[in-house]
Amino acid sequence: MCRKEEPMEKNIVEKILAEHLVDGNLAPGGEIGIRIDQTLTQDATGTMAYLQFEAMNVPRVRTELSVSYIDHNTIQIGFENADDHRYLMSVAQKFGIVLSRAGNGICHQVHLERFGRPGKTLIGSDSHTPTCGALGMIAVGAGGLDVAQAMAGEPFYLACPSVVKINLEGRLRPWVSAKDVILKVLEIFSTKGNVGTVFEYGGEGAAALSVPERATIANMGAECGVTTSVFPSDEMTRRFLRLQDREAHFVPLSADADASYARVVTIDLSRLEPLAAKPHSPDNIAAVRSLTGISVQQVCLGSCTNSSYKDLVTVAGILKGRVAHPDVSFILAPGSRQVLDNLARDGYLADLIASGARLMENACGFCIGNSQSPQSGAVSLRTSNRNFLGRSGTLDADIYLVSPETAAAAVITGRFTDPRDLGMDYPNVRMPERLVIDDRLILRPTEATREVEIYRGPNIGAPPVNTPLPDTLAGPATIKVGDKITTDHIIPAGARMKYRSNIPRYAEFVFENVDAAFARRALANKEAGRHNIIVAGLSYGQGSSREHAAICPMYLGVRAVIAKSLERIHAANLINFGILPLTFVDEKDYDALDAGDDLEIAGLRTAVAESEILTVANRTKGSSFAVRLSLSARQKEMILAGGALNVRRQE
Ligand code: MIC
Ligand code: SF4
């Protein structure tokens, strides 16, 4: 490893990466491999991750800590998810993984509370893993296969990020909170164009934010598409860890005085006002005041973004003595059992229930659209982090992302209301001196549990494996989509998520909400011996880390995506499963291409090994165009072999 390029004065990101670097140089853009201290999985991505881990024949995880959470598929209509949970519990015991049982809470909230540690590295098979950046760790979302490899003790590979400093000045005014800060960040940076970047927060405004507030901000950096977000580890961090009975895990961490950054952006917190992300993208920002009066049919509080004790006590304070407007269905899903338990003990839960809250499980629930889909054409205000079209389960609903304060105001009035207009004092929440901590839903493996037999229900199939890259790729542009296609568009979650462990069944829903005939068309092409090619605009694969957005298309015979640009986790997942992530050299070629055009890339194996630019022949139009394939040597090997599992097998 060459450390020549490492600066003397380091920012926080450089410090943690330098400590964990095992391959490559710390120069932005190049591929680096880092040692991973902790991993997390959740049940919707976890079964695939552990099936892949099993295929690696490693007797016990090789990380300091690996945690398996059951928090996404907890509705359990049909036997599938209950069986999957049993599988996850048995795998955890056998391979030395800590398991957080259903009912204990959402992975990111629980990991922040119970496991995250300043200075450590964490990867998780969920895109909001960066939530733990609030504790001063490098926490990155990844595909399940990457997490499986980290559990097997292998480095995690990523493009060495460039670091943008977000300098927070001033203090938040009453009624303005952490959600408004990250919505401002989304307004500035948008959801595209931030691949390969990390946001490092600092300044006096950051120092005054509590860890749960920092967590809301770090969590939704995922919506900008950054690799992760990180805060210093300081007295606020110590205070949070003390409250969690974990002060021993505190280590201070800050940037050196002369640390350098690719860019510095300053936000004056005292000038912020309540904001909302309008349908259907988290970067479609407006001032809440400009939306005043729009009638609201549903308000959902919770998700991994805004369901800390402080968030919910603030809402309880606003709603105390009032009841939900008759037009509003008021949903409440606390982020963890710890939050719910303490709300109950301190009396706030009673205030929330009295105000008409429909209490849901401590789980993802409404956020992933597997419950509480709003009525047709509804306006739903949510404190969660994504409002992509159709994600709520109701295609024509309008979902707005707002702070807990703005959500509470709408519960009372039945309309979009700037909470400053409620005419009441802001309920300033003082955190208690002690929280009740109860880890009895966390199961720890022992030596004895090594002997456990793994439970496999009928829903679980072996993860499909691709074939080596052919020398000629020939087939239609089976679909042409526009900009900002999210993984929710590619493979919906919600009610379909129960098939996560059954790829042939789940693959039937690829592009369900975009072009319902896609899966049948693609399968027919595959059966006719042709390849399928997806053509896309900017920022293809935004959103979740679900590797199913690569595995299911692979199963349908998709061999290449040609896009104007691709998002980080999705591009890595495509490579892991042997699908070519290509980008147009000249974006005008996107316009010239039509869905159904017959495309061909010849001499592919040599071209992949030797060049970055490939030529695509458009047989329908009688023309050709150039595409870029930017891969490291390691990634080339995977693409040629037809995916990471094949490389492992060859080894
Ligand atoms: C999401 O918020 O979209 C999810 C569901 O948590 C996903 C993971 C998944 O699809 O299982 C994510 O964010 O990675
Ligand atoms: Fe769960 Fe929603 Fe958070 Fe994803 S974004 S982990 S679905 S709460």
XYZ file of C-alpha atoms and ligand atoms in Angstrom:
673
model
C 0.000 0.000 0.000
C 1.351 3.401 -0.931
C 0.538 6.118 1.570
C 2.588 8.822 -0.159
C -0.496 10.728 -1.208
C -1.985 10.856 2.274
C -2.153 14.432 3.562
C -0.498 15.349 6.881
C -3.582 17.140 8.147
C -6.567 14.877 7.747
C -10.303 15.214 7.719
C -12.417 12.637 9.586
C -13.015 10.490 6.517
C -9.313 10.295 5.704
C -8.506 9.374 9.299
C -10.895 6.423 9.420
C -10.085 5.246 5.908
C -6.322 5.426 6.545
C -6.788 3.257 9.655
C -8.686 0.643 7.642
C -6.960 0.746 4.245
C -5.794 -2.648 3.007
C -5.620 -2.074 -0.753
C -5.013 0.923 -3.040
C -4.127 4.560 -2.386
C -6.153 7.204 -0.630
C -6.511 9.309 -3.754
C -10.097 10.234 -4.690
C -11.494 8.269 -7.625
C -9.308 5.175 -7.490
C -10.560 1.893 -6.074
C -9.617 1.148 -2.467
C -10.190 -1.874 -0.254
C -10.937 -1.280 3.424
C -11.173 -3.594 6.423
C -14.701 -3.839 7.762
C -15.221 -3.975 11.529
C -19.001 -4.383 11.624
C -21.744 -5.563 9.273
C -25.508 -5.384 9.398
C -28.210 -7.037 7.340
C -31.979 -6.821 7.441
C -34.437 -9.581 6.621
C -35.437 -8.384 3.137
C -31.850 -8.424 1.893
C -30.464 -10.769 4.537
C -31.650 -14.130 3.260
C -29.775 -13.655 -0.048
C -26.722 -12.295 1.777
C -26.556 -15.319 4.087
C -27.236 -17.810 1.288
C -24.237 -16.252 -0.457
C -22.226 -16.345 2.756
C -23.052 -20.045 3.163
C -21.792 -20.659 -0.380
C -18.416 -19.234 0.715
C -17.828 -22.106 3.158
C -16.542 -19.947 5.984
C -17.291 -21.530 9.394
C -17.792 -18.331 11.417
C -18.018 -14.611 10.587
C -14.639 -12.869 10.688
C -15.764 -9.362 11.629
C -15.659 -7.793 15.105
C -19.454 -7.731 15.028
C -22.135 -8.809 12.569
C -25.792 -8.159 13.322
C -28.828 -9.577 11.516
C -32.026 -7.529 11.948
C -35.607 -8.622 11.378
C -37.474 -5.411 10.678
C -38.719 -5.153 7.091
C -40.954 -8.111 6.275
C -42.874 -8.249 9.531
C -46.422 -8.205 8.168
C -46.150 -11.924 7.297
C -49.117 -12.534 5.042
C -48.483 -16.146 4.087
C -45.744 -18.397 5.413
C -42.826 -16.995 3.394
C -41.436 -14.317 5.679
C -41.969 -16.242 8.903
C -39.957 -19.066 7.335
C -37.268 -16.622 6.238
C -37.018 -15.270 9.781
C -36.490 -18.788 11.102
C -33.747 -19.290 8.506
C -32.074 -16.046 9.592
C -32.201 -17.030 13.254
C -30.619 -20.413 12.632
C -27.912 -18.981 10.348
C -27.069 -16.344 12.974
C -26.581 -18.968 15.639
C -24.475 -21.190 13.430
C -22.154 -18.543 12.037
C -21.686 -16.298 15.086
C -24.006 -13.440 14.171
C -25.954 -11.334 16.680
C -29.671 -11.326 15.880
C -32.143 -8.555 16.636
C -35.565 -10.175 16.732
C -38.711 -8.874 15.055
C -40.189 -6.307 17.419
C -36.829 -4.915 18.498
C -36.825 -2.160 15.931
C -35.490 -0.856 12.647
C -31.898 -1.848 11.925
C -30.455 1.666 11.663
C -32.107 2.981 14.827
C -31.115 -0.093 16.844
C -27.574 -0.160 15.454
C -27.145 3.492 16.411
C -28.452 2.832 19.913
C -26.745 -0.439 20.719
C -23.777 -1.170 18.430
C -22.310 1.730 16.431
C -18.853 2.910 17.597
C -16.862 6.022 16.665
C -13.891 5.373 14.375
C -15.122 1.968 13.179
C -16.214 0.847 9.709
C -19.640 -0.667 9.038
C -21.245 -1.943 5.868
C -24.878 -2.954 5.705
C -27.165 -4.469 3.101
C -29.415 -1.444 3.304
C -28.865 1.951 1.749
C -29.522 3.851 4.996
C -26.600 2.227 6.797
C -24.904 5.697 6.793
C -27.225 6.585 9.711
C -24.401 5.468 12.016
C -22.182 8.173 10.499
C -23.851 10.232 13.253
C -21.506 8.459 15.689
C -18.343 9.280 13.719
C -18.027 6.007 11.865
C -17.672 5.229 8.175
C -20.954 3.420 7.575
C -21.771 2.452 3.994
C -24.720 0.759 2.270
C -23.870 -2.145 -0.032
C -25.345 -5.132 -1.816
C -25.838 -8.350 0.153
C -22.992 -10.086 -1.651
C -20.537 -7.373 -0.594
C -21.740 -7.744 2.983
C -21.340 -11.526 2.755
C -17.757 -11.065 1.554
C -17.025 -8.677 4.430
C -18.432 -11.251 6.871
C -16.026 -13.726 5.307
C -13.198 -11.356 6.282
C -12.599 -9.829 2.864
C -12.048 -6.140 2.231
C -14.871 -3.958 0.992
C -14.006 -2.216 -2.268
C -15.214 1.252 -3.132
C -14.086 4.292 -5.078
C -11.954 6.400 -2.748
C -14.356 9.272 -2.077
C -13.819 12.975 -2.386
C -14.918 14.722 0.789
C -17.306 17.666 0.823
C -17.471 19.590 4.074
C -20.888 20.811 5.108
C -20.266 23.548 7.596
C -23.285 24.148 9.820
C -23.370 27.621 11.335
C -25.795 29.112 13.857
C -28.568 27.340 15.766
C -31.909 25.952 14.635
C -34.853 28.125 15.585
C -37.920 26.657 17.336
C -40.108 24.509 15.024
C -37.225 23.900 12.626
C -35.426 20.590 13.055
C -32.917 18.115 11.641
C -35.245 16.994 8.823
C -35.309 20.568 7.540
C -31.497 20.597 7.536
C -31.225 17.516 5.350
C -34.039 18.721 3.077
C -31.973 21.893 2.588
C -28.938 19.720 1.776
C -31.080 17.848 -0.773
C -32.168 21.142 -2.288
C -28.521 22.153 -2.703
C -27.086 18.834 -3.897
C -30.158 17.063 -5.416
C -30.476 13.281 -5.737
C -28.060 12.965 -8.622
C -24.467 13.754 -9.438
C -22.994 12.975 -6.006
C -21.584 9.500 -6.638
C -18.152 9.023 -5.065
C -18.623 11.801 -2.498
C -18.819 11.780 1.303
C -20.441 14.596 3.283
C -18.454 15.491 6.386
C -20.361 17.762 8.762
C -18.721 20.278 11.054
C -19.057 23.763 12.523
C -20.701 25.133 15.667
C -24.167 24.219 14.373
C -23.185 20.557 14.011
C -21.649 20.560 17.490
C -24.998 21.619 18.962
C -26.974 18.796 17.315
C -27.712 15.652 19.332
C -26.792 12.239 17.934
C -30.398 11.380 16.918
C -30.580 14.706 15.044
C -27.261 13.931 13.351
C -28.648 10.487 12.523
C -31.595 11.982 10.614
C -29.147 14.031 8.556
C -26.688 11.187 7.949
C -29.527 8.806 7.096
C -30.887 10.929 4.261
C -27.504 11.627 2.730
C -28.394 8.325 1.042
C -31.010 10.247 -0.947
C -28.245 12.463 -2.393
C -26.456 9.298 -3.520
C -23.311 9.999 -1.482
C -21.185 7.096 -0.274
C -21.853 8.133 3.309
C -22.070 11.081 5.699
C -20.042 11.536 8.856
C -20.109 13.738 11.962
C -17.310 14.323 14.489
C -17.322 12.223 17.649
C -17.513 14.786 20.463
C -19.185 15.540 23.780
C -22.633 15.016 22.184
C -21.497 11.557 21.111
C -20.220 10.804 24.590
C -23.520 11.955 26.091
C -25.518 9.714 23.713
C -23.317 6.700 24.434
C -23.586 7.355 28.170
C -27.386 7.353 27.877
C -27.044 4.027 26.093
C -24.861 2.655 28.909
C -21.970 2.486 26.442
C -19.699 5.361 27.404
C -16.778 2.944 27.235
C -17.237 2.901 23.445
C -16.583 6.633 23.159
C -13.481 7.853 21.353
C -13.094 11.473 20.241
C -12.684 12.097 16.537
C -12.416 15.386 14.688
C -10.862 16.858 11.575
C -7.404 18.421 11.845
C -7.390 22.210 11.737
C -5.913 22.424 8.238
C -7.667 19.413 6.751
C -8.627 19.959 3.141
C -11.866 19.264 1.314
C -12.955 19.016 -2.310
C -15.568 21.668 -1.557
C -16.972 23.479 1.483
C -20.645 24.426 1.669
C -21.977 26.503 4.546
C -25.548 26.365 5.801
C -26.726 28.871 8.392
C -29.120 26.895 10.576
C -30.671 30.039 12.016
C -32.007 30.963 8.559
C -33.718 27.646 7.861
C -37.487 27.305 7.816
C -39.749 24.228 7.759
C -39.351 22.450 4.411
C -41.033 19.590 2.574
C -40.003 17.271 -0.265
C -42.890 17.252 -2.739
C -43.895 14.254 -4.878
C -42.108 12.218 -6.214
C -38.500 12.850 -5.275
C -36.715 13.720 -2.021
C -35.014 16.673 -3.740
C -38.212 18.366 -4.889
C -38.079 20.907 -2.057
C -40.528 23.659 -1.111
C -41.135 25.781 1.979
C -43.990 24.344 4.040
C -45.529 27.815 4.130
C -45.872 27.762 0.332
C -47.957 24.584 0.632
C -50.262 25.922 3.344
C -53.837 24.775 3.017
C -53.387 21.611 0.922
C -55.675 19.087 2.580
C -54.052 16.015 4.070
C -55.570 12.533 4.403
C -52.744 10.656 6.094
C -49.796 11.446 8.383
C -47.169 8.779 9.081
C -44.611 9.280 11.842
C -41.630 6.998 12.132
C -39.214 5.070 9.876
C -35.450 4.973 10.360
C -35.241 8.715 9.723
C -37.294 10.412 12.417
C -38.448 8.061 15.110
C -36.076 8.681 17.964
C -37.280 9.304 21.504
C -36.760 13.060 21.073
C -38.716 13.195 17.795
C -41.697 11.398 19.246
C -41.688 13.261 22.563
C -41.719 16.520 20.586
C -44.777 15.295 18.690
C -46.429 14.148 21.922
C -45.869 17.657 23.289
C -47.514 19.244 20.248
C -50.481 16.872 20.271
C -51.089 16.711 24.027
C -54.754 17.298 24.723
C -55.718 17.398 21.028
C -57.074 14.777 18.706
C -56.365 13.961 15.055
C -58.451 15.900 12.538
C -61.364 13.744 11.293
C -59.921 13.609 7.754
C -56.491 12.406 8.879
C -55.421 8.821 9.441
C -52.553 9.209 11.915
C -49.964 6.413 11.845
C -47.182 6.043 14.401
C -44.317 3.540 14.086
C -41.584 4.058 16.720
C -38.070 3.274 15.472
C -37.168 0.805 18.159
C -38.473 -1.096 21.141
C -36.215 1.073 23.285
C -37.958 4.215 22.030
C -41.413 2.699 22.537
C -40.553 1.350 25.963
C -39.257 4.709 27.185
C -42.168 6.631 25.642
C -44.499 4.318 27.528
C -42.659 4.580 30.845
C -42.459 8.372 30.645
C -46.165 8.790 29.827
C -45.778 10.170 26.301
C -47.248 7.117 24.637
C -50.515 7.747 26.452
C -50.582 11.309 25.045
C -49.989 9.993 21.533
C -52.638 7.305 21.806
C -55.086 9.818 23.230
C -54.482 12.012 20.180
C -55.677 9.187 17.925
C -52.357 7.634 16.852
C -52.701 4.227 15.211
C -49.780 2.444 16.823
C -47.824 0.219 14.441
C -45.022 -2.237 15.088
C -41.454 -0.918 15.611
C -40.545 -1.799 12.033
C -40.255 -0.376 8.515
C -43.964 -0.883 7.801
C -45.499 2.084 6.007
C -42.111 3.360 4.820
C -41.595 0.424 2.498
C -45.245 0.297 1.454
C -46.064 -3.061 2.968
C -48.802 -1.516 5.100
C -50.771 1.712 5.444
C -50.997 2.459 1.736
C -52.997 5.690 1.585
C -56.365 6.062 -0.127
C -56.541 6.816 -3.875
C -55.262 10.248 -4.757
C -54.423 10.979 -1.094
C -51.954 13.499 0.230
C -49.782 11.720 2.789
C -47.230 13.535 4.966
C -44.444 11.279 6.177
C -41.343 11.697 8.280
C -39.600 8.938 6.310
C -36.921 9.436 3.677
C -38.302 8.409 0.275
C -41.343 9.520 -1.691
C -40.705 7.743 -4.979
C -43.749 7.182 -7.176
C -45.696 4.133 -6.031
C -43.467 3.292 -3.030
C -46.356 3.819 -0.611
C -48.345 1.133 -2.444
C -50.800 3.692 -3.923
C -49.676 4.770 -7.370
C -51.694 7.984 -7.516
C -50.995 9.178 -3.966
C -48.921 12.299 -3.332
C -46.291 11.663 -0.665
C -44.535 14.597 1.008
C -41.521 14.191 3.306
C -41.615 16.503 6.322
C -40.272 16.993 9.842
C -42.088 15.525 12.872
C -43.164 19.086 13.772
C -44.769 19.701 10.362
C -46.353 16.246 10.463
C -47.863 16.934 13.897
C -49.257 20.266 12.726
C -51.132 18.504 9.895
C -52.488 15.895 12.318
C -54.214 18.717 14.158
C -55.392 20.872 11.256
C -55.963 18.301 8.489
C -54.012 20.622 6.188
C -50.458 21.500 5.326
C -49.568 23.937 8.112
C -46.316 25.651 8.922
C -45.884 24.504 12.545
C -44.836 28.053 13.496
C -48.415 29.057 12.712
C -49.902 26.738 15.349
C -49.703 29.591 17.838
C -48.192 27.546 20.634
C -44.834 27.375 22.401
C -42.330 24.930 20.962
C -42.110 21.903 23.249
C -38.403 21.912 24.053
C -37.570 18.334 24.953
C -35.044 17.626 27.676
C -33.560 14.173 27.333
C -33.906 12.124 30.536
C -30.809 11.407 32.621
C -31.337 7.683 32.125
C -33.063 5.582 29.485
C -34.336 2.113 30.169
C -32.179 -0.271 28.175
C -33.455 -3.787 27.585
C -31.531 -5.975 25.147
C -33.482 -9.162 25.713
C -34.690 -9.250 22.090
C -31.076 -9.377 20.978
C -29.849 -12.952 20.667
C -26.136 -13.586 20.957
C -24.540 -16.708 19.505
C -22.421 -18.965 21.682
C -19.982 -21.796 21.011
C -22.824 -24.247 21.588
C -25.025 -22.726 18.878
C -22.439 -23.650 16.189
C -24.111 -27.044 15.999
C -27.551 -25.653 15.120
C -29.185 -27.050 12.015
C -30.108 -24.428 9.439
C -33.845 -24.129 8.840
C -34.896 -23.766 5.194
C -38.534 -23.116 4.346
C -39.948 -23.814 0.876
C -39.647 -20.104 -0.054
C -35.853 -20.264 -0.007
C -34.081 -21.085 -3.237
C -30.383 -21.076 -4.103
C -29.177 -17.668 -5.351
C -29.046 -17.845 -9.158
C -25.636 -17.533 -10.777
C -24.865 -15.907 -14.136
C -22.925 -17.496 -17.011
C -19.516 -16.122 -18.098
C -19.651 -13.062 -20.345
C -20.327 -14.093 -23.964
C -18.125 -12.711 -26.743
C -21.081 -11.204 -28.550
C -23.918 -9.487 -26.798
C -26.950 -9.308 -29.070
C -30.509 -8.393 -28.295
C -33.069 -5.646 -28.097
C -33.202 -2.513 -25.972
C -35.952 -4.305 -24.071
C -36.962 -1.126 -22.257
C -36.005 2.544 -22.464
C -36.564 4.583 -19.305
C -35.883 8.200 -18.342
C -33.871 9.920 -15.587
C -33.830 9.050 -11.875
C -35.133 5.501 -12.166
C -34.995 4.131 -8.626
C -34.645 0.560 -7.459
C -38.295 0.867 -6.379
C -39.114 1.289 -10.093
C -36.861 -1.615 -11.081
C -38.176 -4.111 -8.550
C -40.943 -2.933 -6.232
C -40.854 -3.726 -2.535
C -44.089 -3.347 -0.543
C -46.512 -6.207 -1.044
C -44.076 -7.937 -3.446
C -41.289 -8.110 -0.921
C -42.374 -11.414 0.509
C -40.753 -13.102 -2.485
C -37.268 -11.796 -1.710
C -35.943 -15.341 -1.221
C -37.611 -16.717 -4.345
C -35.977 -15.089 -7.372
C -38.052 -16.696 -10.186
C -41.263 -15.506 -8.515
C -39.964 -12.048 -7.546
C -38.558 -11.510 -11.066
C -42.129 -11.481 -12.424
C -42.447 -7.980 -10.962
C -39.409 -6.321 -12.572
C -40.495 -2.839 -13.775
C -44.051 -3.674 -12.703
C -45.019 -0.023 -12.220
C -43.185 1.213 -15.313
C -43.977 -1.416 -17.954
C -45.912 -4.396 -16.622
C -45.159 -6.493 -19.735
C -41.380 -6.162 -19.305
C -40.766 -9.403 -17.406
C -42.679 -11.557 -19.892
C -40.991 -9.872 -22.853
C -37.527 -10.275 -21.352
C -38.048 -13.921 -20.462
C -39.287 -14.662 -24.003
C -36.123 -13.050 -25.435
C -33.973 -15.073 -23.084
C -35.710 -18.282 -24.064
C -35.136 -17.371 -27.728
C -31.394 -17.184 -26.972
C -31.186 -13.367 -27.048
C -29.875 -10.931 -24.455
C -31.865 -8.095 -22.918
C -30.490 -4.568 -22.635
C -31.895 -1.791 -20.416
C -31.497 1.782 -21.694
C -31.756 4.563 -19.107
C -31.185 8.263 -18.444
C -29.379 9.963 -15.567
C -28.849 8.452 -12.131
C -30.142 4.961 -12.881
C -30.560 2.769 -9.781
C -31.094 5.486 -7.165
C -32.362 4.540 -3.759
C -32.115 1.203 -2.087
C -29.249 -1.255 -1.910
C -31.453 -4.206 -2.867
C -29.335 -6.483 -5.029
C -32.603 -7.940 -6.312
C -32.618 -4.962 -8.710
C -29.665 -6.733 -10.346
C -30.407 -10.409 -9.585
C -33.990 -10.370 -10.917
C -33.089 -8.661 -14.227
C -30.148 -11.089 -14.495
C -32.573 -13.967 -14.052
C -34.646 -12.503 -16.929
C -31.577 -12.451 -19.191
C -30.544 -8.790 -18.849
C -26.839 -8.609 -19.693
C -26.228 -4.860 -19.945
C -27.550 -1.499 -18.773
C -26.679 1.505 -20.932
C -27.396 4.708 -18.998
C -26.395 8.355 -18.953
C -25.180 7.729 -15.389
C -25.491 5.054 -12.716
C -25.682 5.235 -8.927
C -22.953 3.660 -6.800
C -24.598 0.746 -4.976
C -26.621 -0.340 -7.980
C -23.604 -0.240 -10.312
C -21.675 -2.408 -7.819
C -24.587 -4.855 -7.650
C -24.761 -5.095 -11.458
C -21.066 -5.970 -11.585
C -21.415 -8.467 -8.741
C -23.969 -10.331 -10.855
C -22.202 -10.053 -14.204
C -24.309 -7.304 -15.822
C -22.381 -4.664 -17.799
C -22.846 -1.127 -16.363
C -22.293 0.988 -19.486
C -22.631 4.745 -19.887
C -23.157 6.760 -23.065
C -20.016 8.611 -24.168
C -22.258 11.118 -25.930
C -25.621 11.586 -24.202
C -27.213 12.476 -27.563
C -26.998 8.780 -28.478
C -29.628 8.171 -25.797
C -32.106 10.251 -27.825
C -31.291 8.427 -31.049
C -32.076 5.050 -29.519
C -35.587 3.601 -29.374
C -36.993 0.824 -27.244
C -36.985 -2.367 -29.294
C -33.910 -1.420 -31.376
C -31.669 -4.401 -32.038
C -28.242 -3.850 -30.499
C -25.005 -5.770 -30.735
C -21.560 -5.552 -29.120
C -19.059 -7.906 -30.787
C -15.613 -8.935 -29.560
C -16.828 -8.204 -26.068
C -14.430 -10.290 -23.980
C -11.329 -8.730 -25.522
C -12.871 -5.265 -25.425
C -13.736 -5.575 -21.708
C -10.248 -6.799 -20.860
C -8.417 -4.161 -22.887
C -10.424 -1.011 -23.354
C -12.690 1.463 -21.623
C -14.678 2.361 -24.722
C -16.879 -0.203 -26.493
C -18.828 0.147 -29.730
C -22.512 -0.725 -29.852
C -23.991 -1.434 -33.275
C -27.628 -0.453 -33.691
C -28.792 -3.016 -36.276
C -32.254 -1.455 -36.527
C -30.953 2.048 -37.290
C -27.847 0.938 -39.184
C -25.687 3.127 -36.933
C -23.281 2.699 -34.066
C -22.335 4.570 -30.907
C -19.702 4.463 -28.177
C -20.229 3.493 -24.545
C -17.900 3.639 -21.569
C -17.106 0.775 -19.213
C -15.059 2.031 -16.252
C -13.939 -0.973 -14.263
C -11.051 -1.790 -11.959
C -9.037 -4.949 -12.709
C -10.982 -6.701 -9.927
C -14.313 -5.713 -11.477
C -13.213 -6.780 -14.972
C -12.501 -10.217 -13.608
C -16.020 -10.372 -12.153
C -17.690 -9.211 -15.361
C -15.753 -11.721 -17.472
C -16.575 -14.566 -15.074
C -20.281 -13.643 -14.926
C -20.239 -12.311 -11.380
C -18.502 -12.444 -8.021
C -19.742 -15.894 -7.038
C -18.203 -17.374 -10.190
C -14.863 -15.707 -9.400
C -14.958 -17.268 -5.944
C -15.763 -20.667 -7.376
C -12.850 -20.432 -9.828
C -10.562 -19.557 -6.925
C -35.600 0.909 1.373
O -35.730 1.804 2.194
O -35.824 1.054 0.163
C -35.147 -0.465 1.861
C -36.291 -1.384 1.748
O -34.770 -0.370 3.209
C -33.945 -0.896 1.001
C -33.494 -2.280 1.246
C -34.340 -3.321 0.576
O -34.827 -3.116 -0.531
O -34.514 -4.377 1.186
C -32.724 0.005 1.127
O -32.854 1.159 1.461
O -31.607 -0.439 0.811
Fe -36.859 0.575 6.661
Fe -37.788 2.695 5.430
Fe -35.513 2.836 6.716
Fe -35.655 1.432 4.433
S -35.912 3.636 4.669
S -34.658 0.809 6.369
S -37.740 0.624 4.601
S -37.533 2.468 7.625
